CSV table of C-alpha atoms in Angstrom, one decimal:
chain,number,residue,atom,x,y,z
A,756,UNK,CA,-17.4,5.8,24.4
A,757,UNK,CA,-14.1,5.4,23.2
A,758,UNK,CA,-11.6,8.6,22.8
A,759,UNK,CA,-10.8,9.0,19.3
A,760,UNK,CA,-7.2,9.6,18.3
A,761,UNK,CA,-6.1,11.7,15.3
A,762,UNK,CA,-2.6,10.9,14.5
A,763,UNK,CA,-0.5,12.7,12.0
A,764,UNK,CA,-0.6,10.0,9.3
A,765,UNK,CA,-4.3,9.8,9.9
A,766,UNK,CA,-5.2,13.1,8.9
A,767,UNK,CA,-2.6,13.0,5.8
A,768,UNK,CA,-4.1,9.6,4.5
A,769,UNK,CA,-7.8,11.1,4.8
A,770,UNK,CA,-6.8,14.5,3.4
A,771,UNK,CA,-5.2,12.5,0.5
A,772,UNK,CA,-8.5,10.5,0.1
A,773,UNK,CA,-10.6,13.7,-0.1
A,774,UNK,CA,-8.1,15.1,-2.9
A,775,UNK,CA,-8.3,11.9,-4.9
A,776,UNK,CA,-12.0,11.9,-4.7
A,777,UNK,CA,-12.1,15.6,-6.0
A,778,UNK,CA,-9.5,14.7,-8.5
A,779,UNK,CA,-11.7,11.9,-9.9
A,780,UNK,CA,-14.9,14.2,-10.0
A,781,UNK,CA,-12.8,16.7,-12.1
A,782,UNK,CA,-11.9,14.0,-14.3
A,783,UNK,CA,-15.3,12.9,-15.0
A,784,UNK,CA,-16.0,16.6,-16.1
A,785,UNK,CA,-13.0,16.5,-18.7
A,786,UNK,CA,-13.5,14.3,-21.4
A,787,UNK,CA,-9.9,14.3,-22.7
A,788,UNK,CA,-8.6,13.1,-19.1
A,789,UNK,CA,-11.2,10.7,-18.8
A,790,UNK,CA,-10.2,9.1,-22.2
A,791,UNK,CA,-6.7,8.7,-20.8
A,792,UNK,CA,-7.7,7.1,-17.7
A,793,UNK,CA,-9.8,5.1,-19.6
A,794,UNK,CA,-6.9,3.8,-21.4
A,795,UNK,CA,-5.2,3.0,-18.2
A,796,UNK,CA,-8.1,0.6,-17.2
A,797,UNK,CA,-8.1,-1.0,-20.8
A,798,UNK,CA,-4.7,-2.4,-19.8
A,799,UNK,CA,-5.5,-5.8,-18.2
A,800,UNK,CA,-2.8,-6.0,-16.0
A,801,UNK,CA,-3.4,-2.6,-14.6
A,802,UNK,CA,-7.0,-3.3,-14.0
A,803,UNK,CA,-6.2,-6.4,-12.0
A,804,UNK,CA,-3.8,-4.6,-10.0
A,805,UNK,CA,-6.0,-1.7,-9.3
A,806,UNK,CA,-8.4,-4.2,-7.6
A,807,UNK,CA,-5.6,-5.4,-5.5
A,808,UNK,CA,-4.4,-1.7,-4.5
A,809,UNK,CA,-7.9,-1.1,-3.6
A,810,UNK,CA,-8.1,-3.9,-1.3
A,811,UNK,CA,-4.8,-2.9,0.3
A,812,UNK,CA,-6.2,0.8,0.3
A,813,UNK,CA,-9.4,-0.6,2.4
A,814,UNK,CA,-6.9,-2.1,4.8
A,815,UNK,CA,-5.1,1.1,5.3
A,816,UNK,CA,-8.4,3.1,5.7
A,817,UNK,CA,-9.5,0.7,8.4
A,818,UNK,CA,-5.9,1.0,10.2
A,819,UNK,CA,-6.4,4.8,10.0
A,820,UNK,CA,-8.9,5.3,12.5
A,821,UNK,CA,-7.5,5.0,15.8
A,822,UNK,CA,-9.3,5.5,19.3
A,823,UNK,CA,-8.4,4.5,22.9
A,824,UNK,CA,-10.9,2.2,24.7
A,825,UNK,CA,-12.7,3.5,27.8
A,826,UNK,CA,-11.6,1.7,30.9
A,827,UNK,CA,-14.2,0.1,33.4
A,828,UNK,CA,-14.7,2.2,36.6
A,829,UNK,CA,-12.9,1.2,39.6
A,830,UNK,CA,-15.0,-0.8,42.1
A,831,UNK,CA,-16.7,1.4,44.7
A,832,UNK,CA,-16.0,4.5,42.9
A,833,UNK,CA,-18.7,6.6,41.8
A,834,UNK,CA,-18.7,9.8,39.6
A,835,UNK,CA,-15.0,9.3,38.6
A,836,UNK,CA,-13.6,11.1,35.5
A,837,UNK,CA,-13.4,8.6,32.4
A,838,UNK,CA,-10.2,6.9,32.2
A,839,UNK,CA,-8.8,5.4,29.1
A,840,UNK,CA,-6.3,2.7,27.9
A,841,UNK,CA,-3.0,3.6,27.2
A,842,UNK,CA,-2.9,1.7,24.3
A,843,UNK,CA,-4.2,3.1,20.9
A,844,UNK,CA,-6.4,0.7,18.8
A,845,UNK,CA,-7.6,1.0,15.4
A,846,UNK,CA,-10.7,-0.3,13.5
A,847,UNK,CA,-8.5,-2.8,12.0
A,848,UNK,CA,-7.5,-4.1,15.5
A,849,UNK,CA,-11.2,-4.7,16.1
A,850,UNK,CA,-11.8,-6.8,13.0
A,851,UNK,CA,-8.5,-8.7,13.8
A,852,UNK,CA,-9.2,-9.0,17.6
A,853,UNK,CA,-9.1,-12.7,17.6
A,854,UNK,CA,-5.5,-12.5,16.2
A,855,UNK,CA,-4.5,-9.8,18.4
A,856,UNK,CA,-5.5,-11.7,21.6
A,857,UNK,CA,-4.2,-15.0,20.4
A,858,UNK,CA,-0.5,-14.5,21.6
A,859,UNK,CA,1.4,-17.4,22.1
A,860,UNK,CA,4.7,-17.8,24.4
A,861,UNK,CA,7.0,-18.1,21.3
A,862,UNK,CA,7.6,-19.6,17.7
A,863,UNK,CA,4.9,-21.9,16.2
A,864,UNK,CA,4.7,-23.2,12.7
A,865,UNK,CA,1.9,-22.2,10.3
A,866,UNK,CA,-1.4,-23.9,11.0
A,867,UNK,CA,0.5,-25.9,13.7
A,868,UNK,CA,-1.1,-27.0,17.0
A,869,UNK,CA,2.1,-27.3,19.0
A,870,UNK,CA,5.0,-25.2,19.6
A,871,UNK,CA,8.1,-24.8,17.6
A,872,UNK,CA,10.8,-24.9,20.7
A,873,UNK,CA,10.8,-28.1,22.6
A,874,UNK,CA,10.5,-28.1,26.2
A,875,UNK,CA,11.0,-30.3,29.1
A,876,UNK,CA,7.8,-31.9,30.1
A,877,UNK,CA,6.5,-34.6,32.4
A,878,UNK,CA,4.9,-37.2,30.1
A,879,UNK,CA,3.6,-40.5,31.9
A,880,UNK,CA,6.1,-39.9,34.7
A,881,UNK,CA,8.9,-39.4,32.6
A,882,UNK,CA,10.7,-36.0,31.6
A,883,UNK,CA,10.7,-35.7,28.0
A,884,UNK,CA,11.7,-32.9,25.3
A,885,UNK,CA,8.5,-32.2,23.6
A,886,UNK,CA,6.7,-29.4,21.6
A,887,UNK,CA,4.2,-28.1,24.1
A,888,UNK,CA,0.4,-27.5,22.7
A,889,UNK,CA,-0.3,-23.9,21.9
A,890,UNK,CA,-2.6,-22.0,24.0
A,891,UNK,CA,-4.8,-20.9,21.0
A,892,UNK,CA,-3.7,-22.5,17.8
A,893,UNK,CA,-5.9,-25.7,17.5
A,894,UNK,CA,-6.9,-25.4,20.9
A,895,UNK,CA,-10.5,-26.7,19.9
A,896,UNK,CA,-8.9,-30.2,19.1
A,897,UNK,CA,-9.5,-33.1,21.7
A,898,UNK,CA,-7.3,-35.2,19.6
A,899,UNK,CA,-5.2,-33.1,17.5
A,900,UNK,CA,-3.0,-36.1,16.1
A,901,UNK,CA,-6.2,-37.5,14.3
A,902,UNK,CA,-8.3,-34.3,14.0
A,903,UNK,CA,-5.8,-31.8,12.7
A,904,UNK,CA,-5.6,-32.7,9.0
A,905,UNK,CA,-9.2,-33.3,8.8
A,906,UNK,CA,-10.1,-30.0,10.6
A,907,UNK,CA,-7.8,-28.0,8.2
A,908,UNK,CA,-9.4,-29.7,5.2
A,909,UNK,CA,-12.9,-28.9,6.4
A,910,UNK,CA,-12.4,-25.4,7.2
A,911,UNK,CA,-10.5,-24.7,4.1
A,912,UNK,CA,-13.2,-26.2,1.9
A,913,UNK,CA,-15.8,-23.9,3.6
A,914,UNK,CA,-13.4,-21.1,3.0
A,915,UNK,CA,-13.2,-22.0,-0.6
A,916,UNK,CA,-16.9,-22.1,-0.9
A,917,UNK,CA,-17.5,-18.7,0.9
A,918,UNK,CA,-14.8,-17.0,-0.9
A,919,UNK,CA,-16.1,-18.1,-4.3
A,920,UNK,CA,-19.6,-17.1,-3.1
A,921,UNK,CA,-18.4,-13.7,-2.0
A,922,UNK,CA,-16.4,-13.1,-5.2
A,923,UNK,CA,-19.1,-14.3,-7.5
A,924,UNK,CA,-21.4,-11.8,-5.7
A,925,UNK,CA,-18.7,-9.0,-6.1
A,926,UNK,CA,-18.3,-9.9,-9.8
A,927,UNK,CA,-22.2,-9.8,-10.2
A,928,UNK,CA,-22.3,-6.4,-8.5
A,929,UNK,CA,-19.6,-5.2,-11.1
A,930,UNK,CA,-21.5,-6.7,-14.0
A,931,UNK,CA,-25.0,-5.0,-12.7
A,932,UNK,CA,-23.2,-1.6,-12.3
A,933,UNK,CA,-21.6,-1.9,-16.0
A,934,UNK,CA,-25.2,-2.9,-17.3
A,935,UNK,CA,-26.8,0.0,-15.6
A,936,UNK,CA,-24.3,2.4,-17.2
A,937,UNK,CA,-24.7,1.2,-20.5
A,938,UNK,CA,-28.3,0.8,-20.3
A,939,UNK,CA,-28.1,-2.8,-21.3
A,940,UNK,CA,-29.7,-6.1,-19.4
A,941,UNK,CA,-27.4,-7.8,-17.1
A,942,UNK,CA,-27.6,-11.0,-19.3
A,943,UNK,CA,-26.5,-9.3,-22.5
A,944,UNK,CA,-23.5,-7.5,-20.5
A,945,UNK,CA,-22.5,-10.8,-18.9
A,946,UNK,CA,-22.4,-12.4,-22.5
A,947,UNK,CA,-20.4,-9.4,-23.6
A,948,UNK,CA,-18.0,-9.7,-20.9
A,949,UNK,CA,-17.6,-13.5,-21.0
A,950,UNK,CA,-16.9,-13.1,-25.0
A,951,UNK,CA,-14.2,-10.3,-24.1
A,952,UNK,CA,-16.0,-8.1,-26.3
A,953,UNK,CA,-15.4,-4.2,-25.7
A,954,UNK,CA,-12.4,-2.3,-25.1
A,955,UNK,CA,-12.2,-2.7,-21.2
A,956,UNK,CA,-11.1,-6.3,-20.3
A,957,UNK,CA,-13.9,-6.5,-17.7
A,958,UNK,CA,-13.5,-10.5,-17.7
A,959,UNK,CA,-10.1,-9.9,-15.9
A,960,UNK,CA,-11.7,-7.9,-13.3
A,961,UNK,CA,-14.3,-10.8,-12.8
A,962,UNK,CA,-11.2,-13.3,-12.5
A,963,UNK,CA,-9.5,-11.3,-10.3
A,964,UNK,CA,-12.5,-10.9,-8.0
A,965,UNK,CA,-12.8,-14.7,-7.8
A,966,UNK,CA,-9.4,-15.4,-7.1
A,967,UNK,CA,-9.4,-13.0,-4.5
A,968,UNK,CA,-12.4,-14.7,-2.9
A,969,UNK,CA,-10.8,-17.9,-3.0
A,970,UNK,CA,-7.7,-16.6,-1.5
A,971,UNK,CA,-9.4,-14.5,1.4
A,972,UNK,CA,-12.0,-17.0,2.1
A,973,UNK,CA,-9.7,-20.0,3.3
A,974,UNK,CA,-7.6,-17.7,5.0
A,975,UNK,CA,-10.4,-16.1,6.9
A,976,UNK,CA,-11.7,-19.5,8.0
A,977,UNK,CA,-8.2,-20.7,9.0
A,978,UNK,CA,-6.9,-17.6,10.6
A,979,UNK,CA,-9.2,-17.7,13.8
A,980,UNK,CA,-8.6,-21.3,15.1
A,981,UNK,CA,-5.1,-21.5,13.7
A,982,UNK,CA,-2.1,-19.2,13.3
A,983,UNK,CA,-2.2,-19.3,9.5
A,984,UNK,CA,1.4,-17.8,9.0
A,985,UNK,CA,2.6,-18.9,12.2
A,986,UNK,CA,3.8,-16.9,15.3
A,987,UNK,CA,7.1,-14.9,15.9
A,988,UNK,CA,9.6,-14.9,18.7
A,989,UNK,CA,7.2,-13.1,21.1
A,990,UNK,CA,4.1,-15.1,20.2
A,991,UNK,CA,2.5,-12.6,18.0
A,992,UNK,CA,0.5,-13.6,15.1
A,993,UNK,CA,2.5,-13.1,11.8
A,994,UNK,CA,-0.6,-12.6,9.8
A,995,UNK,CA,-1.6,-9.7,11.9
A,996,UNK,CA,1.6,-8.1,11.6
A,997,UNK,CA,1.6,-8.5,7.7
A,998,UNK,CA,-1.7,-6.8,7.4
A,999,UNK,CA,-0.6,-4.0,9.7
A,1000,UNK,CA,2.4,-3.4,7.6
A,1001,UNK,CA,0.2,-2.6,4.7
A,1002,UNK,CA,-0.8,0.8,6.2
A,1003,UNK,CA,2.9,1.6,6.9
A,1004,UNK,CA,3.9,0.7,3.2
A,1005,UNK,CA,0.9,3.1,2.1
A,1006,UNK,CA,1.7,5.8,4.3
A,1007,UNK,CA,5.5,5.9,3.1
A,1008,UNK,CA,4.7,5.3,-0.6
A,1009,UNK,CA,2.1,8.1,-0.8
A,1010,UNK,CA,3.1,10.8,1.9
A,1011,UNK,CA,6.8,10.6,0.7
A,1012,UNK,CA,5.8,11.1,-2.9
A,1013,UNK,CA,3.4,13.9,-2.3
A,1014,UNK,CA,6.2,15.5,-0.1
A,1015,UNK,CA,8.6,15.5,-3.0
A,1016,UNK,CA,6.2,17.4,-5.5
A,1017,UNK,CA,6.5,21.1,-4.0
A,1018,UNK,CA,10.3,21.5,-4.4
A,1019,UNK,CA,10.4,19.3,-7.7
A,1020,UNK,CA,7.7,21.1,-9.4
A,1021,UNK,CA,8.6,24.8,-8.4
A,1022,UNK,CA,12.2,24.6,-8.8
A,1023,UNK,CA,12.0,22.7,-12.0
A,1024,UNK,CA,9.7,25.0,-13.9
A,1025,UNK,CA,11.8,27.9,-12.4
A,1026,UNK,CA,15.0,26.4,-13.5
A,1027,UNK,CA,13.5,25.5,-17.1
A,1028,UNK,CA,11.4,28.9,-17.7
A,1029,UNK,CA,14.2,31.5,-16.6
A,1030,UNK,CA,17.3,29.6,-17.2
A,1031,UNK,CA,20.5,32.1,-16.7
A,1032,UNK,CA,21.6,32.2,-13.3
A,1033,UNK,CA,18.3,30.8,-11.7
A,1034,UNK,CA,18.9,27.3,-13.9
A,1035,UNK,CA,22.6,27.4,-12.7
A,1036,UNK,CA,21.9,27.7,-9.1
A,1037,UNK,CA,18.8,25.0,-8.9
A,1038,UNK,CA,21.2,22.6,-11.1
A,1039,UNK,CA,23.9,23.3,-8.4
A,1040,UNK,CA,21.6,22.5,-5.4
A,1041,UNK,CA,20.2,19.2,-6.9
A,1042,UNK,CA,23.6,18.0,-8.2
A,1043,UNK,CA,25.1,18.4,-4.5
A,1044,UNK,CA,22.1,16.5,-3.2
A,1045,UNK,CA,22.4,14.0,-5.6
A,1046,UNK,CA,26.2,13.5,-5.0
A,1047,UNK,CA,25.4,12.6,-1.2
A,1048,UNK,CA,24.6,8.8,-0.8
A,1049,UNK,CA,20.7,8.8,-0.1
A,1050,UNK,CA,21.1,6.2,3.0
A,1051,UNK,CA,23.8,8.4,4.7
A,1052,UNK,CA,21.7,11.6,4.2
A,1053,UNK,CA,18.3,9.7,5.4
A,1054,UNK,CA,20.3,8.2,8.2
A,1055,UNK,CA,21.6,11.5,9.4
A,1056,UNK,CA,18.2,13.2,9.2
A,1057,UNK,CA,16.2,10.3,11.2
A,1058,UNK,CA,18.7,10.4,13.9
A,1059,UNK,CA,18.2,14.0,14.6
A,1060,UNK,CA,14.6,13.3,14.4
A,1061,UNK,CA,15.3,10.4,17.0
A,1062,UNK,CA,17.1,13.0,19.4
A,1063,UNK,CA,14.3,15.3,19.1
A,1064,UNK,CA,11.9,12.7,20.1
A,1065,UNK,CA,13.8,11.4,23.0
A,1066,UNK,CA,14.3,15.0,24.5
A,1067,UNK,CA,10.8,15.6,24.4
A,1068,UNK,CA,8.5,12.6,25.7
A,1069,UNK,CA,6.0,15.2,27.3
A,1070,UNK,CA,4.7,16.1,24.1
A,1071,UNK,CA,3.0,12.6,23.4
A,1072,UNK,CA,0.2,10.8,25.7
A,1073,UNK,CA,0.9,7.3,24.3
A,1074,UNK,CA,3.6,5.4,22.5
A,1075,UNK,CA,1.6,5.3,19.3
A,1076,UNK,CA,1.7,9.1,18.9
A,1077,UNK,CA,5.3,9.2,19.3
A,1078,UNK,CA,6.0,6.3,16.6
A,1079,UNK,CA,3.4,7.7,14.1
A,1080,UNK,CA,5.2,11.5,14.3
A,1081,UNK,CA,8.4,9.5,13.4
A,1082,UNK,CA,6.6,7.9,10.7
A,1083,UNK,CA,5.5,11.5,9.7
A,1084,UNK,CA,8.7,13.1,9.5
A,1085,UNK,CA,10.3,10.0,8.0
A,1086,UNK,CA,7.9,10.5,4.9
A,1087,UNK,CA,9.1,14.2,4.9
A,1088,UNK,CA,12.8,13.4,5.1
A,1089,UNK,CA,12.2,11.0,2.2
A,1090,UNK,CA,10.5,13.7,0.2
A,1091,UNK,CA,13.0,16.6,1.0
A,1092,UNK,CA,16.0,14.3,-0.1
A,1093,UNK,CA,14.2,12.7,-3.2
A,1094,UNK,CA,12.9,15.5,-5.5
A,1095,UNK,CA,16.2,15.7,-7.7
A,1096,UNK,CA,15.1,13.2,-10.1
A,1097,UNK,CA,11.5,14.8,-11.0
A,1098,UNK,CA,13.2,18.4,-10.8
A,1099,UNK,CA,15.7,17.3,-13.4
A,1100,UNK,CA,12.7,16.0,-15.6
A,1101,UNK,CA,10.6,18.9,-15.2
A,1102,UNK,CA,13.4,21.3,-16.0
A,1103,UNK,CA,14.2,19.6,-19.2
A,1104,UNK,CA,10.4,19.5,-20.4
A,1105,UNK,CA,10.0,23.3,-19.4
A,1106,UNK,CA,13.1,24.2,-21.3
A,1107,UNK,CA,11.4,22.7,-24.5
A,1108,UNK,CA,7.8,24.3,-23.7
A,1109,UNK,CA,9.1,27.7,-23.2
A,1110,UNK,CA,10.2,28.0,-26.9
A,1111,UNK,CA,7.0,26.9,-28.4
A,1112,UNK,CA,4.9,29.6,-30.2
A,1113,UNK,CA,2.0,29.9,-27.7
A,1114,UNK,CA,4.3,30.6,-24.9
A,1115,UNK,CA,6.4,33.2,-27.0
A,1116,UNK,CA,2.9,34.8,-28.0
A,1117,UNK,CA,2.1,35.0,-24.2
A,1118,UNK,CA,5.4,36.7,-23.4
A,1119,UNK,CA,5.1,39.3,-26.2
A,1120,UNK,CA,1.5,40.5,-24.9
A,1121,UNK,CA,2.8,41.1,-21.7
A,1122,UNK,CA,1.5,38.2,-19.6
A,1123,UNK,CA,3.3,37.7,-16.3
A,1124,UNK,CA,5.8,34.9,-16.0
A,1125,UNK,CA,3.9,33.4,-12.9
A,1126,UNK,CA,0.6,33.3,-15.2
A,1127,UNK,CA,2.4,31.6,-18.1
A,1128,UNK,CA,3.9,29.0,-15.9
A,1129,UNK,CA,0.8,28.2,-14.2
A,1130,UNK,CA,-1.5,28.4,-17.4
A,1131,UNK,CA,0.5,27.1,-20.4
A,1132,UNK,CA,3.4,25.2,-18.7
A,1133,UNK,CA,2.3,23.5,-15.6
A,1134,UNK,CA,-0.7,21.7,-17.3
A,1135,UNK,CA,1.5,20.4,-19.9
A,1136,UNK,CA,3.9,18.9,-17.5
A,1137,UNK,CA,1.4,17.3,-15.2
A,1138,UNK,CA,1.4,14.1,-17.1
A,1139,UNK,CA,5.2,13.6,-16.3
A,1140,UNK,CA,4.4,14.4,-12.7
A,1141,UNK,CA,1.9,12.0,-12.4
A,1142,UNK,CA,3.9,9.1,-13.9
A,1143,UNK,CA,6.7,9.7,-12.0
A,1144,UNK,CA,4.5,9.7,-8.8
A,1145,UNK,CA,2.9,6.5,-9.5
A,1146,UNK,CA,6.2,5.0,-10.3
A,1147,UNK,CA,8.0,6.2,-7.3
A,1148,UNK,CA,5.1,4.6,-5.1
A,1149,UNK,CA,6.6,1.2,-5.2
A,1150,UNK,CA,10.1,2.1,-5.0
A,1151,UNK,CA,9.7,4.1,-1.7
A,1152,UNK,CA,7.9,0.9,0.0
A,1153,UNK,CA,11.1,-1.0,-0.9
A,1154,UNK,CA,13.2,2.0,0.2
A,1155,UNK,CA,11.3,1.9,3.7
A,1156,UNK,CA,12.3,-1.9,3.9
A,1157,UNK,CA,15.9,-1.2,3.5
A,1158,UNK,CA,15.9,1.7,5.9
A,1159,UNK,CA,14.2,-0.4,8.5
A,1160,UNK,CA,16.8,-3.4,7.9
A,1161,UNK,CA,19.6,-1.1,8.8
A,1162,UNK,CA,18.0,0.4,11.8
A,1163,UNK,CA,16.8,3.9,10.7
A,1164,UNK,CA,13.4,3.3,9.4
A,1165,UNK,CA,10.3,3.4,11.2
A,1166,UNK,CA,9.9,2.9,15.0
A,1167,UNK,CA,10.4,-0.5,16.2
A,1168,UNK,CA,7.1,-0.6,18.0
A,1169,UNK,CA,5.4,0.0,14.6
A,1170,UNK,CA,4.7,-3.1,12.3
A,1171,UNK,CA,6.3,-2.7,8.8
A,1172,UNK,CA,7.6,-5.1,6.2
A,1173,UNK,CA,11.0,-4.0,6.9
A,1174,UNK,CA,11.1,-4.4,10.6
A,1175,UNK,CA,9.7,-8.2,10.0
A,1176,UNK,CA,12.7,-8.8,7.6
A,1177,UNK,CA,15.1,-7.0,10.0
A,1178,UNK,CA,13.7,-9.4,12.9
A,1179,UNK,CA,13.7,-12.7,10.6
A,1180,UNK,CA,17.4,-11.9,10.0
A,1181,UNK,CA,18.6,-13.8,13.2
A,1182,UNK,CA,15.6,-16.5,12.5
A,1183,UNK,CA,17.1,-17.5,9.1
A,1184,UNK,CA,20.4,-18.3,10.6
A,1185,UNK,CA,19.2,-20.7,13.4
A,1186,UNK,CA,18.7,-24.4,13.0
A,1187,UNK,CA,15.9,-25.5,12.3
A,1188,UNK,CA,15.2,-22.4,10.3
A,1189,UNK,CA,12.2,-20.0,11.1
A,1190,UNK,CA,11.0,-19.2,7.7
A,1191,UNK,CA,7.7,-18.1,7.8
A,1192,UNK,CA,7.9,-14.5,9.2
A,1193,UNK,CA,10.5,-13.7,6.4
A,1194,UNK,CA,8.3,-15.4,3.8
A,1195,UNK,CA,5.2,-13.7,4.8
A,1196,UNK,CA,6.7,-10.2,4.8
A,1197,UNK,CA,8.4,-11.0,1.3
A,1198,UNK,CA,5.1,-12.4,-0.1
A,1199,UNK,CA,2.9,-9.2,1.1
A,1200,UNK,CA,5.5,-6.7,0.2
A,1201,UNK,CA,6.2,-8.4,-3.5
A,1202,UNK,CA,2.4,-8.6,-4.3
A,1203,UNK,CA,1.9,-4.8,-3.3
A,1204,UNK,CA,5.0,-3.8,-5.1
A,1205,UNK,CA,4.1,-5.8,-8.2
A,1206,UNK,CA,0.5,-4.5,-8.2
A,1207,UNK,CA,1.8,-0.8,-7.9
A,1208,UNK,CA,4.3,-1.4,-10.8
A,1209,UNK,CA,1.7,-2.9,-13.0
A,1210,UNK,CA,-0.5,-0.1,-12.5
A,1211,UNK,CA,2.1,2.4,-13.0
A,1212,UNK,CA,3.1,0.8,-16.4
A,1213,UNK,CA,-0.6,1.4,-17.4
A,1214,UNK,CA,-0.4,4.8,-16.1
A,1215,UNK,CA,2.8,5.6,-18.0
A,1216,UNK,CA,1.5,3.9,-21.3
A,1217,UNK,CA,-1.8,5.8,-21.4
A,1218,UNK,CA,-0.4,9.3,-20.4
A,1219,UNK,CA,3.1,9.3,-22.1
A,1220,UNK,CA,2.6,8.9,-26.0
A,1221,UNK,CA,6.3,8.1,-26.5
A,1222,UNK,CA,6.2,5.2,-23.8
A,1223,UNK,CA,3.2,3.9,-25.2
A,1224,UNK,CA,3.5,0.3,-26.6
A,1225,UNK,CA,1.1,-0.8,-29.5
A,1226,UNK,CA,0.6,-4.7,-29.2
A,1227,UNK,CA,-0.8,-6.3,-32.2
A,1228,UNK,CA,-4.3,-7.9,-31.8
A,1229,UNK,CA,-5.6,-10.9,-33.3
A,1230,UNK,CA,-8.6,-10.2,-35.3
A,1231,UNK,CA,-11.4,-13.2,-35.6
A,1232,UNK,CA,-12.3,-13.6,-39.1
A,1233,UNK,CA,-15.7,-15.0,-39.8
A,1234,UNK,CA,-15.8,-18.7,-41.2
A,1235,UNK,CA,-16.9,-19.4,-44.6
A,1236,UNK,CA,-20.2,-21.4,-44.7
A,1237,UNK,CA,-20.1,-24.7,-46.6
A,1238,UNK,CA,-22.0,-24.8,-49.9
C-alpha cells in the first residue's frame, strides 16, 4: 500500500472545498442568497465559464491527493521494513501515467514522430544529418511517412465521436436532473431548453458540454500514441506540464485571495467604524504598504523564505514537500502584501453604514461595538468581499506568471504557467523557433483567466446592484393569423 503524503496546499485546498460546500448548503437555506446566486447562473457567459472552472477544479483535486509508491522488496531479503519511493506522485500522475513515462531525449513538434533537432546518423552507409525517430511518439507506426496522416485522422475522428457521445451523455444527465427538479418529463424539459425558455440559459450549458467533449475526446485519443503539444528541452510532454500547472494556478488564486481577507476585513471595519486615530493609523499602514512596489516587496519576502528553506533541509523528506511549502508561503506573502485595496473599499463602505439609523439605534441601546460590527455591518459588506475575492482570483494567476518569469515565483521543480513561459523565453529566440511550449502555457492560462473573469462579471452583476447591467431583450410577438 502506498504512503499517503499530506502537503500544506493539499490540506488547504480540501479544507476550502469543505467550506465552499458548507456555504452552498447555507445558500440553499436562505432564499435571498439563493436568488442572488440564481442571477449569477442566469448570465450565459457566467454559466458556461462555471463549467470550465469546475473541470479545472476537478483536475486540481486529482492533483491534490499525493502519495509515495511502495518499492518492491530487495531480492533475498525477508521481513524487511517497507521502503517507499523518494518521488511523490498524485492521482493525476496515475491518470496521466502514459504521458509521464513517454519522455523523449529533447524537443519534438506537436503530433510529430521524429525529433526536432537533427542528429548525425548512418543511413545506407552514409552519415547524414536527419531527425531521429522518437522513442514513444508515433512508435507504433511501421511506415510513418505513409501511415502518419491517416492514423491521426482516424484517431481524431474516433475522439470526436467518443467526445461527442460523452458530451451528449453529460448533457442528457443535466437535462434529467433539471426535469426531476421541476417535476416535468425529460422530453418537455428538453423542448423548453431547446426553445430557450426559462430564466436560466441551460442551452448554453448543453453547448458548453458538447464543445468540451469535442475538444477533450480527440485530445485524449491523440495524447497517448503521440505528444499532442510536443515536448520541451528535456523531452517532457508539454500537455502533461500544462495540466499539472492548473493546480498551481488554482492554489495561488484561491489561497492568496483567502489570505488577504483577515487583515482586509478586520482593519477595514475598524477604520470605518471607529474613525479618529484608529482610522488614521490604519490608513497610514496601508498607504505605506501601497507605496512600496509589489514586485520588490514580494521578491524580498520570497528570498527570505528561500534562505529559510535552504538552511533547514532536514525538515523535508522529499523535494515535493519543500517546493509545496514554498508555494504555500508564497500564497501567504501575496495575501499579506495585497490586502490594502479591499481594506480601503471596506473602510469606505463602513463609513457610510455606521451613519444609518439602525446602527445609531443599536449604539443608543448600548450594544457593544464588536456585536454591532458582526451583526449589522459585516453582513452588509460581505457582498463586496465576495466580489473582490472572485475578481482577484484571475489577477493573482497572472501575477504568479510574472513572478515566475522574473525568478521569484514557485519552485522550479513545480509545474506552473509562469515557469513554462520562463523556460520558453530562450526557445522563442532560437532558429527555428520552438513555439509550442509558450503557446500551450498561453492557451491554458488565457482559458482559465477568461473563464474566471466571465464568472466574476456574473457575480458582480448579481451581488452589486450599482454594477448591474440591464440588457434589452427581444420580445417575440405572436403572428397574426391570415383571414
